[in-house]
mmCIF file of C-alpha atoms in Angstrom:
data_model
loop_
_atom_site.group_PDB
_atom_site.id
_atom_site.type_symbol
_atom_site.label_atom_id
_atom_site.label_comp_id
_atom_site.label_asym_id
_atom_site.label_seq_id
_atom_site.Cartn_x
_atom_site.Cartn_y
_atom_site.Cartn_z
ATOM 1 C CA UNK A 290 129.653 79.695 -260.033
ATOM 2 C CA UNK A 291 127.895 78.437 -263.087
ATOM 3 C CA UNK A 292 126.140 75.078 -262.988
ATOM 4 C CA UNK A 293 125.988 74.197 -266.667
ATOM 5 C CA UNK A 294 127.302 75.466 -270.004
ATOM 6 C CA UNK A 295 126.189 74.262 -273.405
ATOM 7 C CA UNK A 296 126.561 74.953 -277.128
ATOM 8 C CA UNK A 297 123.954 73.462 -279.431
ATOM 9 C CA UNK A 298 122.576 73.950 -282.912
ATOM 10 C CA UNK A 299 119.135 75.373 -283.598
ATOM 11 C CA UNK A 300 118.325 71.850 -284.807
ATOM 12 C CA UNK A 301 119.068 70.452 -281.346
ATOM 13 C CA UNK A 302 122.509 68.876 -281.820
ATOM 14 C CA UNK A 303 124.691 69.400 -278.750
ATOM 15 C CA UNK A 304 128.233 70.370 -279.764
ATOM 16 C CA UNK A 305 129.589 70.991 -276.259
ATOM 17 C CA UNK A 306 128.391 70.826 -272.673
ATOM 18 C CA UNK A 307 129.981 71.076 -269.278
ATOM 19 C CA UNK A 308 128.073 70.255 -266.090
ATOM 20 C CA UNK A 309 129.563 71.543 -262.850
ATOM 21 C CA UNK A 310 126.875 69.918 -260.690
ATOM 22 C CA UNK A 311 123.692 67.901 -260.992
ATOM 23 C CA UNK A 312 120.723 70.118 -261.764
ATOM 24 C CA UNK A 313 117.407 69.480 -259.994
ATOM 25 C CA UNK A 314 115.726 69.376 -263.398
ATOM 26 C CA UNK A 315 116.625 70.113 -267.010
ATOM 27 C CA UNK A 316 116.371 73.908 -267.034
ATOM 28 C CA UNK A 317 117.736 74.157 -270.549
ATOM 29 C CA UNK A 318 115.051 71.802 -271.882
ATOM 30 C CA UNK A 319 112.395 74.028 -270.269
ATOM 31 C CA UNK A 320 113.866 77.115 -271.945
ATOM 32 C CA UNK A 321 113.948 75.382 -275.313
ATOM 33 C CA UNK A 322 110.283 74.377 -275.015
ATOM 34 C CA UNK A 323 108.923 77.613 -273.507
ATOM 35 C CA UNK A 324 111.080 80.236 -275.211
ATOM 36 C CA UNK A 325 113.208 79.098 -278.127
ATOM 37 C CA UNK A 326 110.644 76.844 -279.848
ATOM 38 C CA UNK A 327 108.068 79.620 -279.545
ATOM 39 C CA UNK A 328 110.524 81.860 -281.420
ATOM 40 C CA UNK A 329 110.794 84.569 -278.754
ATOM 41 C CA UNK A 330 114.008 85.865 -280.300
ATOM 42 C CA UNK A 331 114.136 89.111 -278.350
ATOM 43 C CA UNK A 332 114.645 87.238 -275.087
ATOM 44 C CA UNK A 333 118.067 86.167 -273.881
ATOM 45 C CA UNK A 334 117.358 85.042 -270.327
ATOM 46 C CA UNK A 335 114.734 83.031 -268.508
ATOM 47 C CA UNK A 336 114.216 82.430 -264.789
ATOM 48 C CA UNK A 337 113.116 78.995 -263.608
ATOM 49 C CA UNK A 338 113.231 78.763 -259.814
ATOM 50 C CA UNK A 339 116.075 78.506 -258.654
ATOM 51 C CA UNK A 340 117.963 78.768 -261.955
ATOM 52 C CA UNK A 341 118.669 81.581 -264.362
ATOM 53 C CA UNK A 342 119.304 80.504 -267.922
ATOM 54 C CA UNK A 343 121.023 82.993 -270.220
ATOM 55 C CA UNK A 344 121.934 82.489 -273.842
ATOM 56 C CA UNK A 345 123.361 84.118 -276.904
ATOM 57 C CA UNK A 346 122.676 83.084 -280.467
ATOM 58 C CA UNK A 347 124.897 83.047 -283.524
ATOM 59 C CA UNK A 348 122.192 83.154 -286.182
ATOM 60 C CA UNK A 349 124.684 83.022 -289.048
ATOM 61 C CA UNK A 350 125.905 79.623 -287.796
ATOM 62 C CA UNK A 351 122.636 78.368 -286.317
ATOM 63 C CA UNK A 352 124.190 78.024 -282.850
ATOM 64 C CA UNK A 353 122.987 78.799 -279.344
ATOM 65 C CA UNK A 354 125.380 79.323 -276.418
ATOM 66 C CA UNK A 355 123.757 78.845 -273.005
ATOM 67 C CA UNK A 356 124.718 79.162 -269.348
ATOM 68 C CA UNK A 357 122.690 77.925 -266.361
ATOM 69 C CA UNK A 358 123.401 79.198 -262.863
ATOM 70 C CA UNK A 359 121.584 79.673 -259.597
ATOM 71 C CA UNK A 360 119.922 83.083 -259.710
ATOM 72 C CA UNK A 361 120.877 83.848 -256.114
ATOM 73 C CA UNK A 362 124.529 84.310 -257.156
ATOM 74 C CA UNK A 363 123.782 87.157 -259.617
ATOM 75 C CA UNK A 364 126.869 86.560 -261.704
ATOM 76 C CA UNK A 365 127.927 89.727 -263.507
ATOM 77 C CA UNK A 366 130.336 88.043 -265.908
ATOM 78 C CA UNK A 367 127.778 85.812 -267.680
ATOM 79 C CA UNK A 368 127.292 88.187 -270.630
ATOM 80 C CA UNK A 369 131.056 88.416 -271.125
ATOM 81 C CA UNK A 370 131.388 84.645 -270.799
ATOM 82 C CA UNK A 371 128.698 84.036 -273.423
ATOM 83 C CA UNK A 372 130.241 86.562 -275.808
ATOM 84 C CA UNK A 373 133.708 85.064 -275.376
ATOM 85 C CA UNK A 374 132.345 81.523 -275.837
ATOM 86 C CA UNK A 375 130.620 82.611 -279.026
ATOM 87 C CA UNK A 376 133.654 84.379 -280.463
ATOM 88 C CA UNK A 377 136.192 81.683 -279.554
ATOM 89 C CA UNK A 378 134.003 78.817 -280.769
ATOM 90 C CA UNK A 379 133.175 80.677 -283.985
ATOM 91 C CA UNK A 380 136.838 81.512 -284.684
ATOM 92 C CA UNK A 381 138.691 78.420 -283.472
ATOM 93 C CA UNK A 382 136.350 75.417 -283.388
ATOM 94 C CA UNK A 383 133.591 75.928 -285.950
ATOM 95 C CA UNK A 384 135.942 76.100 -288.972
ATOM 96 C CA UNK A 385 137.370 72.691 -287.958
ATOM 97 C CA UNK A 386 133.998 70.896 -287.777
ATOM 98 C CA UNK A 387 133.699 68.257 -290.476
ATOM 99 C CA UNK A 388 130.286 67.840 -292.101
ATOM 100 C CA UNK A 389 129.501 65.011 -294.533
ATOM 101 C CA UNK A 390 126.084 64.622 -296.195
ATOM 102 C CA UNK A 391 124.582 67.148 -293.734
ATOM 103 C CA UNK A 392 125.851 65.131 -290.743
ATOM 104 C CA UNK A 393 128.404 66.342 -288.233
ATOM 105 C CA UNK A 394 131.299 63.906 -288.467
ATOM 106 C CA UNK A 395 133.896 65.464 -286.224
ATOM 107 C CA UNK A 396 133.558 68.263 -283.670
ATOM 108 C CA UNK A 397 136.867 69.283 -282.052
ATOM 109 C CA UNK A 398 136.929 69.554 -278.273
ATOM 110 C CA UNK A 399 136.043 72.925 -276.783
ATOM 111 C CA UNK A 400 136.767 71.782 -273.200
ATOM 112 C CA UNK A 401 140.204 73.375 -272.671
ATOM 113 C CA UNK A 402 139.287 76.594 -274.425
ATOM 114 C CA UNK A 403 136.101 76.889 -272.377
ATOM 115 C CA UNK A 404 138.005 76.310 -269.126
ATOM 116 C CA UNK A 405 140.432 79.076 -270.090
ATOM 117 C CA UNK A 406 137.592 81.485 -270.973
ATOM 118 C CA UNK A 407 135.770 80.750 -267.718
ATOM 119 C CA UNK A 408 138.951 81.296 -265.711
ATOM 120 C CA UNK A 409 139.523 84.671 -267.430
ATOM 121 C CA UNK A 410 135.968 85.802 -266.670
ATOM 122 C CA UNK A 411 136.106 84.699 -263.039
ATOM 123 C CA UNK A 412 139.509 86.364 -262.542
ATOM 124 C CA UNK A 413 138.211 89.575 -264.052
ATOM 125 C CA UNK A 414 135.224 89.540 -261.671
ATOM 126 C CA UNK A 415 137.480 88.921 -258.672
ATOM 127 C CA UNK A 416 139.693 91.863 -259.647
ATOM 128 C CA UNK A 417 136.666 94.116 -260.054
ATOM 129 C CA UNK A 418 135.350 93.102 -256.638
ATOM 130 C CA UNK A 419 138.713 93.906 -255.039
ATOM 131 C CA UNK A 420 138.717 97.333 -256.679
ATOM 132 C CA UNK A 421 135.360 98.240 -255.176
ATOM 133 C CA UNK A 422 136.055 100.220 -252.048
ATOM 134 C CA UNK A 423 134.058 99.650 -248.927
ATOM 135 C CA UNK A 424 132.703 102.878 -247.540
ATOM 136 C CA UNK A 425 134.003 103.645 -244.063
ATOM 137 C CA UNK A 426 131.756 104.988 -241.364
ATOM 138 C CA UNK A 427 132.297 108.615 -240.364
ATOM 139 C CA UNK A 428 134.011 107.841 -237.061
ATOM 140 C CA UNK A 429 136.784 105.859 -238.774
ATOM 141 C CA UNK A 430 137.844 108.953 -240.783
ATOM 142 C CA UNK A 431 140.333 111.513 -239.471
ATOM 143 C CA UNK A 432 137.607 114.096 -238.769
ATOM 144 C CA UNK A 433 135.463 111.490 -237.054
ATOM 145 C CA UNK A 434 138.324 110.401 -234.825
ATOM 146 C CA UNK A 435 138.950 114.037 -233.771
ATOM 147 C CA UNK A 436 135.295 114.472 -232.877
ATOM 148 C CA UNK A 437 135.385 111.282 -230.794
ATOM 149 C CA UNK A 438 138.540 112.548 -229.024
ATOM 150 C CA UNK A 439 136.833 115.885 -228.246
ATOM 151 C CA UNK A 440 133.775 114.067 -226.875
ATOM 152 C CA UNK A 441 136.033 111.948 -224.699
ATOM 153 C CA UNK A 442 137.782 115.061 -223.330
ATOM 154 C CA UNK A 443 134.453 116.767 -222.543
ATOM 155 C CA UNK A 444 133.169 113.829 -220.476
#
């Protein structure tokens, strides 16, 4: 349940964005001003009530990949999503970008590829959640049922 995804250059040119809802304020702009401009390179996430902003950089290309989501959801697949976005964009889209006189002329669409990546990450999380077993209480086990039967016979 991400709210916003974005790929932009360290110079501030947005190459891709996808908004899933209207944000209350521009969380990404806040992160850029408070973290990225101040060159806090060791950080990769920032909490701005109620949003969590997480990002990954590709220093060799001068790109930043960012995801904004509501912190309450605690999405476990965000790191995987960012890594997959970075790798797929770097391998399949970046080589096709046309640059003339230091200006970006043509940036191929990342929309379909991003949708596919997001779907893979969400499916993987759903499968992992299904695999997690819910612990039963003692009285729903075989031994617990026998004890309950014995208690019933004693009464």
